[in-house]
PDB file of C-alpha atoms and ligand atoms in Angstrom:
ATOM      1  CA  UNK E   1      13.598  -0.373  13.039  1.00  0.00           C
ATOM      2  CA  UNK E   2       9.936   0.582  13.554  1.00  0.00           C
ATOM      3  CA  UNK E   3       7.195  -2.032  13.395  1.00  0.00           C
ATOM      4  CA  UNK E   4       3.896  -1.446  11.632  1.00  0.00           C
ATOM      5  CA  UNK E   5       0.664  -3.402  12.039  1.00  0.00           C
ATOM      6  CA  UNK E   6      -1.896  -3.349   9.239  1.00  0.00           C
ATOM      7  CA  UNK E   7      -5.588  -3.740  10.124  1.00  0.00           C
ATOM      8  CA  UNK E   8      -7.711  -5.049   7.222  1.00  0.00           C
ATOM      9  CA  UNK E   9     -11.158  -6.607   6.897  1.00  0.00           C
ATOM     10  CA  UNK E  10     -11.371  -7.660   3.259  1.00  0.00           C
ATOM     11  CA  UNK E  11      -9.482  -8.698   0.160  1.00  0.00           C
ATOM     12  CA  UNK E  12      -6.329  -6.971   1.287  1.00  0.00           C
ATOM     13  CA  UNK E  13      -4.847  -5.696  -1.972  1.00  0.00           C
ATOM     14  CA  UNK E  14      -3.643  -2.552  -0.194  1.00  0.00           C
ATOM     15  CA  UNK E  15      -2.181  -4.593   2.645  1.00  0.00           C
ATOM     16  CA  UNK E  16      -0.292  -6.720   0.116  1.00  0.00           C
ATOM     17  CA  UNK E  17       0.979  -3.621  -1.677  1.00  0.00           C
ATOM     18  CA  UNK E  18       2.192  -2.099   1.611  1.00  0.00           C
ATOM     19  CA  UNK E  19       3.943  -5.325   2.657  1.00  0.00           C
ATOM     20  CA  UNK E  20       5.731  -5.481  -0.715  1.00  0.00           C
ATOM     21  CA  UNK E  21       6.738  -1.810  -0.546  1.00  0.00           C
ATOM     22  CA  UNK E  22       8.417  -2.221   2.856  1.00  0.00           C
ATOM     23  CA  UNK E  23       9.856  -5.695   2.279  1.00  0.00           C
ATOM     24  CA  UNK E  24      13.391  -4.380   1.744  1.00  0.00           C
ATOM     25  CA  UNK E  25      13.123  -1.275   3.907  1.00  0.00           C
ATOM     26  CA  UNK E  26      15.715  -1.099   6.673  1.00  0.00           C
ATOM     27  CA  UNK E  27      13.780   1.291   8.926  1.00  0.00           C
ATOM     28  CA  UNK E  28      10.164   0.165   8.662  1.00  0.00           C
ATOM     29  CA  UNK E  29       8.884  -3.377   8.882  1.00  0.00           C
ATOM     30  CA  UNK E  30       5.336  -4.766   8.583  1.00  0.00           C
ATOM     31  CA  UNK E  31       5.296  -7.009  11.668  1.00  0.00           C
ATOM     32  CA  UNK E  32       1.733  -8.333  11.641  1.00  0.00           C
ATOM     33  CA  UNK E  33      -1.697  -8.006  10.025  1.00  0.00           C
ATOM     34  CA  UNK E  34      -4.832  -8.025  12.167  1.00  0.00           C
ATOM     35  CA  UNK E  35      -8.345  -8.649  10.908  1.00  0.00           C
ATOM     36  CA  UNK E  36     -11.817  -8.857  12.421  1.00  0.00           C
ATOM     37  CA  UNK E  37     -12.674 -11.541   9.844  1.00  0.00           C
ATOM     38  CA  UNK E  38     -11.188 -15.004   9.931  1.00  0.00           C
ATOM     39  CA  UNK E  39     -12.090 -15.622   6.261  1.00  0.00           C
ATOM     40  CA  UNK E  40     -10.765 -12.340   4.897  1.00  0.00           C
ATOM     41  CA  UNK E  41      -8.619 -12.694   1.769  1.00  0.00           C
ATOM     42  CA  UNK E  42      -5.927 -10.578   3.371  1.00  0.00           C
ATOM     43  CA  UNK E  43      -4.658 -13.483   5.523  1.00  0.00           C
ATOM     44  CA  UNK E  44      -3.574 -15.599   2.566  1.00  0.00           C
ATOM     45  CA  UNK E  45      -2.149 -12.611   0.660  1.00  0.00           C
ATOM     46  CA  UNK E  46       0.204 -11.513   3.440  1.00  0.00           C
ATOM     47  CA  UNK E  47       1.104 -14.969   4.754  1.00  0.00           C
ATOM     48  CA  UNK E  48       2.344 -15.801   1.236  1.00  0.00           C
ATOM     49  CA  UNK E  49       4.758 -12.905   1.695  1.00  0.00           C
ATOM     50  CA  UNK E  50       5.923 -14.162   5.091  1.00  0.00           C
ATOM     51  CA  UNK E  51       3.926 -11.761   7.269  1.00  0.00           C
ATOM     52  CA  UNK E  52       1.938 -13.299  10.148  1.00  0.00           C
ATOM     53  CA  UNK E  53      -1.751 -12.477  10.426  1.00  0.00           C
ATOM     54  CA  UNK E  54      -4.151 -12.733  13.335  1.00  0.00           C
ATOM     55  CA  UNK E  55      -7.965 -12.812  13.324  1.00  0.00           C
ATOM     56  CA  UNK E  56      -9.844 -11.532  16.352  1.00  0.00           C
ATOM     57  CA  UNK E  57     -13.603 -11.145  16.701  1.00  0.00           C
ATOM     58  CA  UNK E  58     -15.037  -7.648  16.291  1.00  0.00           C
ATOM     59  CA  UNK E  59     -15.894  -7.542  20.032  1.00  0.00           C
ATOM     60  CA  UNK E  60     -12.212  -7.850  20.904  1.00  0.00           C
ATOM     61  CA  UNK E  61     -11.393  -4.825  18.765  1.00  0.00           C
ATOM     62  CA  UNK E  62     -14.030  -2.957  20.767  1.00  0.00           C
ATOM     63  CA  UNK E  63     -12.697  -4.147  24.142  1.00  0.00           C
ATOM     64  CA  UNK E  64      -9.232  -3.196  22.913  1.00  0.00           C
ATOM     65  CA  UNK E  65      -7.040  -5.108  25.373  1.00  0.00           C
ATOM     66  CA  UNK E  66      -6.893  -8.379  23.356  1.00  0.00           C
ATOM     67  CA  UNK E  67      -5.777  -6.347  20.337  1.00  0.00           C
ATOM     68  CA  UNK E  68      -3.226  -4.433  22.405  1.00  0.00           C
ATOM     69  CA  UNK E  69      -1.880  -7.739  23.653  1.00  0.00           C
ATOM     70  CA  UNK E  70      -1.160  -8.834  20.055  1.00  0.00           C
ATOM     71  CA  UNK E  71       0.354  -5.443  19.255  1.00  0.00           C
ATOM     72  CA  UNK E  72       2.665  -5.693  22.274  1.00  0.00           C
ATOM     73  CA  UNK E  73       3.672  -9.222  21.268  1.00  0.00           C
ATOM     74  CA  UNK E  74       4.791  -7.926  17.858  1.00  0.00           C
ATOM     75  CA  UNK E  75       6.254  -4.708  19.362  1.00  0.00           C
ATOM     76  CA  UNK E  76       4.090  -2.570  17.111  1.00  0.00           C
ATOM     77  CA  UNK E  77       4.930   1.146  16.975  1.00  0.00           C
ATOM     78  CA  UNK E  78       2.418   2.330  14.366  1.00  0.00           C
ATOM     79  CA  UNK E  79      -0.921   1.099  12.938  1.00  0.00           C
ATOM     80  CA  UNK E  80      -2.239   1.557   9.411  1.00  0.00           C
ATOM     81  CA  UNK E  81      -5.789   0.711   8.401  1.00  0.00           C
ATOM     82  CA  UNK E  82      -6.266  -0.666   4.894  1.00  0.00           C
ATOM     83  CA  UNK E  83      -9.912  -1.494   4.293  1.00  0.00           C
ATOM     84  CA  UNK E  84     -10.621  -2.006   7.994  1.00  0.00           C
ATOM     85  CA  UNK E  85     -14.346  -1.806   8.649  1.00  0.00           C
ATOM     86  CA  UNK E  86     -14.591  -1.401  12.456  1.00  0.00           C
ATOM     87  CA  UNK E  87     -14.341   1.735  14.540  1.00  0.00           C
ATOM     88  CA  UNK E  88     -11.054   1.962  16.474  1.00  0.00           C
ATOM     89  CA  UNK E  89     -11.963   1.908  20.159  1.00  0.00           C
ATOM     90  CA  UNK E  90     -10.817   4.267  22.895  1.00  0.00           C
ATOM     91  CA  UNK E  91      -8.234   1.925  24.517  1.00  0.00           C
ATOM     92  CA  UNK E  92      -6.457   1.451  21.173  1.00  0.00           C
ATOM     93  CA  UNK E  93      -6.600   5.174  20.379  1.00  0.00           C
ATOM     94  CA  UNK E  94      -5.166   5.972  23.813  1.00  0.00           C
ATOM     95  CA  UNK E  95      -2.303   3.495  23.345  1.00  0.00           C
ATOM     96  CA  UNK E  96      -1.450   4.880  19.873  1.00  0.00           C
ATOM     97  CA  UNK E  97      -2.059   8.665  19.933  1.00  0.00           C
ATOM     98  CA  UNK E  98      -1.315  10.150  16.470  1.00  0.00           C
ATOM     99  CA  UNK E  99      -0.012   6.724  15.545  1.00  0.00           C
ATOM    100  CA  UNK E 100      -2.950   5.346  13.504  1.00  0.00           C
ATOM    101  CA  UNK E 101      -3.512   6.176   9.827  1.00  0.00           C
ATOM    102  CA  UNK E 102      -6.506   5.369   7.646  1.00  0.00           C
ATOM    103  CA  UNK E 103      -7.110   5.536   3.921  1.00  0.00           C
ATOM    104  CA  UNK E 104     -10.565   6.469   2.670  1.00  0.00           C
ATOM    105  CA  UNK E 105     -11.517   5.829  -0.982  1.00  0.00           C
ATOM    106  CA  UNK E 106     -12.992   9.295  -1.659  1.00  0.00           C
ATOM    107  CA  UNK E 107     -12.301  12.972  -1.079  1.00  0.00           C
ATOM    108  CA  UNK E 108     -13.296  13.583   2.545  1.00  0.00           C
ATOM    109  CA  UNK E 109     -15.230  15.312   4.021  1.00  0.00           C
ATOM    110  CA  UNK E 110     -17.506  14.238   1.159  1.00  0.00           C
ATOM    111  CA  UNK E 111     -18.662  10.606   1.086  1.00  0.00           C
ATOM    112  CA  UNK E 112     -17.449   9.695   4.572  1.00  0.00           C
ATOM    113  CA  UNK E 113     -18.999   8.488   7.803  1.00  0.00           C
ATOM    114  CA  UNK E 114     -20.692   5.331   8.997  1.00  0.00           C
ATOM    115  CA  UNK E 115     -21.766   2.996   6.169  1.00  0.00           C
ATOM    116  CA  UNK E 116     -19.484   4.759   3.662  1.00  0.00           C
ATOM    117  CA  UNK E 117     -16.926   2.084   2.918  1.00  0.00           C
ATOM    118  CA  UNK E 118     -15.633   0.133  -0.052  1.00  0.00           C
ATOM    119  CA  UNK E 119     -18.044  -0.104  -2.969  1.00  0.00           C
ATOM    120  CA  UNK E 120     -20.776   1.915  -1.189  1.00  0.00           C
ATOM    121  CA  UNK E 121     -18.541   4.962  -1.524  1.00  0.00           C
ATOM    122  CA  UNK E 122     -18.041   4.555  -5.281  1.00  0.00           C
ATOM    123  CA  UNK E 123     -21.778   3.978  -5.823  1.00  0.00           C
ATOM    124  CA  UNK E 124     -22.564   7.198  -3.951  1.00  0.00           C
ATOM    125  CA  UNK E 125     -19.934   9.142  -5.909  1.00  0.00           C
ATOM    126  CA  UNK E 126     -21.387   7.987  -9.261  1.00  0.00           C
ATOM    127  CA  UNK E 127     -24.978   8.605  -8.114  1.00  0.00           C
ATOM    128  CA  UNK E 128     -24.038  12.178  -7.144  1.00  0.00           C
ATOM    129  CA  UNK E 129     -22.580  12.825 -10.630  1.00  0.00           C
ATOM    130  CA  UNK E 130     -19.202  13.870  -9.220  1.00  0.00           C
ATOM    131  CA  UNK E 131     -16.580  15.167 -11.670  1.00  0.00           C
ATOM    132  CA  UNK E 132     -13.734  13.748  -9.603  1.00  0.00           C
ATOM    133  CA  UNK E 133     -12.970  11.299  -6.846  1.00  0.00           C
ATOM    134  CA  UNK E 134      -9.780  10.239  -5.117  1.00  0.00           C
ATOM    135  CA  UNK E 135      -8.206   9.169  -1.855  1.00  0.00           C
ATOM    136  CA  UNK E 136      -7.832  10.695   1.584  1.00  0.00           C
ATOM    137  CA  UNK E 137      -5.185   9.613   4.080  1.00  0.00           C
ATOM    138  CA  UNK E 138      -5.892  10.808   7.615  1.00  0.00           C
ATOM    139  CA  UNK E 139      -5.208  10.192  11.276  1.00  0.00           C
ATOM    140  CA  UNK E 140      -7.853   8.260  13.136  1.00  0.00           C
ATOM    141  CA  UNK E 141      -9.957   9.659  15.945  1.00  0.00           C
ATOM    142  CA  UNK E 142     -13.091   8.370  17.705  1.00  0.00           C
ATOM    143  CA  UNK E 143     -15.404   9.276  14.793  1.00  0.00           C
ATOM    144  CA  UNK E 144     -15.499   7.567  11.408  1.00  0.00           C
ATOM    145  CA  UNK E 145     -13.468   9.493   8.801  1.00  0.00           C
ATOM    146  CA  UNK E 146     -13.028  12.675  10.863  1.00  0.00           C
ATOM    147  CA  UNK E 147      -9.368  12.685  11.931  1.00  0.00           C
ATOM    148  CA  UNK E 148      -6.853  15.203  10.645  1.00  0.00           C
ATOM    149  CA  UNK E 149      -6.303  14.933   6.887  1.00  0.00           C
ATOM    150  CA  UNK E 150      -2.671  14.457   5.818  1.00  0.00           C
ATOM    151  CA  UNK E 151      -2.891  13.796   2.097  1.00  0.00           C
ATOM    152  CA  UNK E 152      -5.354  13.703  -0.798  1.00  0.00           C
ATOM    153  CA  UNK E 153      -4.975  12.764  -4.467  1.00  0.00           C
ATOM    154  CA  UNK E 154      -7.671  13.071  -7.105  1.00  0.00           C
ATOM    155  CA  UNK E 155      -8.726  11.357 -10.323  1.00  0.00           C
ATOM    156  CA  UNK E 156     -11.073  12.832 -12.925  1.00  0.00           C
ATOM    157  CA  UNK E 157     -14.402  11.097 -13.606  1.00  0.00           C
ATOM    158  CA  UNK E 158     -16.516  11.100 -16.750  1.00  0.00           C
ATOM    159  CA  UNK E 159     -20.177  10.347 -17.382  1.00  0.00           C
ATOM    160  CA  UNK E 160     -19.155   6.880 -18.570  1.00  0.00           C
ATOM    161  CA  UNK E 161     -17.677   5.943 -15.190  1.00  0.00           C
ATOM    162  CA  UNK E 162     -19.388   3.212 -13.172  1.00  0.00           C
ATOM    163  CA  UNK E 163     -18.745   2.259  -9.537  1.00  0.00           C
ATOM    164  CA  UNK E 164     -16.364  -0.428 -10.826  1.00  0.00           C
ATOM    165  CA  UNK E 165     -14.310   1.927 -12.984  1.00  0.00           C
ATOM    166  CA  UNK E 166     -14.190   4.503 -10.165  1.00  0.00           C
ATOM    167  CA  UNK E 167     -13.001   1.761  -7.810  1.00  0.00           C
ATOM    168  CA  UNK E 168     -10.210   0.867 -10.251  1.00  0.00           C
ATOM    169  CA  UNK E 169      -9.079   4.504 -10.540  1.00  0.00           C
ATOM    170  CA  UNK E 170      -9.141   4.952  -6.763  1.00  0.00           C
ATOM    171  CA  UNK E 171      -7.280   1.694  -6.129  1.00  0.00           C
ATOM    172  CA  UNK E 172      -4.528   2.831  -8.510  1.00  0.00           C
ATOM    173  CA  UNK E 173      -4.109   6.013  -6.441  1.00  0.00           C
ATOM    174  CA  UNK E 174      -4.091   3.995  -3.223  1.00  0.00           C
ATOM    175  CA  UNK E 175      -1.347   1.687  -4.469  1.00  0.00           C
ATOM    176  CA  UNK E 176       0.745   4.608  -5.745  1.00  0.00           C
ATOM    177  CA  UNK E 177       0.518   6.837  -2.673  1.00  0.00           C
ATOM    178  CA  UNK E 178      -0.414   5.022   0.535  1.00  0.00           C
ATOM    179  CA  UNK E 179       2.947   3.271   1.162  1.00  0.00           C
ATOM    180  CA  UNK E 180       4.884   6.487   0.456  1.00  0.00           C
ATOM    181  CA  UNK E 181       2.714   8.531   2.814  1.00  0.00           C
ATOM    182  CA  UNK E 182       3.038   5.845   5.513  1.00  0.00           C
ATOM    183  CA  UNK E 183       6.823   5.926   5.125  1.00  0.00           C
ATOM    184  CA  UNK E 184       6.922   9.708   5.441  1.00  0.00           C
ATOM    185  CA  UNK E 185       4.571   9.858   8.436  1.00  0.00           C
ATOM    186  CA  UNK E 186       6.341   7.063  10.323  1.00  0.00           C
ATOM    187  CA  UNK E 187       9.757   8.622   9.688  1.00  0.00           C
ATOM    188  CA  UNK E 188       8.485  12.002  10.894  1.00  0.00           C
ATOM    189  CA  UNK E 189       6.805  10.473  13.960  1.00  0.00           C
ATOM    190  CA  UNK E 190      10.048   8.820  15.050  1.00  0.00           C
ATOM    191  CA  UNK E 191      12.565  11.321  13.789  1.00  0.00           C
ATOM    192  CA  UNK E 192      15.384   9.655  15.703  1.00  0.00           C
ATOM    193  CA  UNK E 193      14.620   6.515  13.657  1.00  0.00           C
ATOM    194  CA  UNK E 194      17.610   4.481  12.601  1.00  0.00           C
TER     195      UNK E 194
HETATM  196  C1  LIG H 201      -9.901   0.343  -0.165  1.00  0.00           C
HETATM  197  O1  LIG H 201     -10.357   1.008  -1.314  1.00  0.00           O
HETATM  198  C2  LIG H 201      -9.951   1.274   1.044  1.00  0.00           C
HETATM  199  O2  LIG H 201      -9.734   2.606   0.726  1.00  0.00           O
HETATM  200  C3  LIG H 201     -11.393   1.066   1.496  1.00  0.00           C
HETATM  201  O3  LIG H 201     -11.608  -0.305   1.353  1.00  0.00           O
HETATM  202  C4  LIG H 201     -10.875  -0.780   0.214  1.00  0.00           C
HETATM  203  C5  LIG H 201     -10.157  -2.059   0.613  1.00  0.00           C
HETATM  204  O4  LIG H 201      -9.602  -2.686  -0.506  1.00  0.00           O
HETATM  205  N1  LIG H 201     -11.557   1.521   2.854  1.00  0.00           N
HETATM  206  C6  LIG H 201     -12.704   2.027   3.318  1.00  0.00           C
HETATM  207  O5  LIG H 201     -13.715   2.110   2.660  1.00  0.00           O
HETATM  208  C7  LIG H 201     -12.646   2.492   4.780  1.00  0.00           C
HETATM  209  N2  LIG H 201     -13.772   3.340   5.073  1.00  0.00           N
HETATM  210  P1  LIG H 201      -8.489  -3.814  -0.345  1.00  0.00           P
HETATM  211  O6  LIG H 201      -9.017  -4.815   0.674  1.00  0.00           O
HETATM  212  O7  LIG H 201      -8.364  -4.434  -1.686  1.00  0.00           O
HETATM  213  O8  LIG H 201      -7.222  -3.165   0.105  1.00  0.00           O
END
């Protein structure tokens, strides 16, 4: 059994979807959710499903050690970010090399980088008159949205699309693909899993 931690800062609909996907999985288990916001909606969503969640101040994610202490307590093997809005600091990266995935709500390398998160991304996509958007799943490195890309899926856009309708299309792709990609990557990372 391999243990996953989800890091999330907001509403947590992806976190909830991932928890549900793995709830009956015999090889992969969502052990804990961590957030930099004590009031984030994600806490209630995952606790309802029986998954513990922990809030730590942003500074402790930067220091790293307090986060690593929680990850050790829950014997976490792999981290997935789902709407997590802080940079992952060096100590955490060093402890989890090629073991941290992120999902970005656009087609990187376009519409990425600092400040490009959540609704800001969809507003920028609409303002640029893009014909498509989508999702990018990638490994994390020390720069926002620059780690190795593992998977992308696209959705067509029309002139009628608004940031809200783009967000809905992108969320649908996230729900459909993120858990499956996590499963594949975790199984490949620990090929002796079982
Ligand atoms: C998701 O669309 C995710 O891709 C995005 O935040 C949203 C969180 O929604 N992440 C980023 O923008 C990271 N740069 P959720 O809280 O409902 O899962």
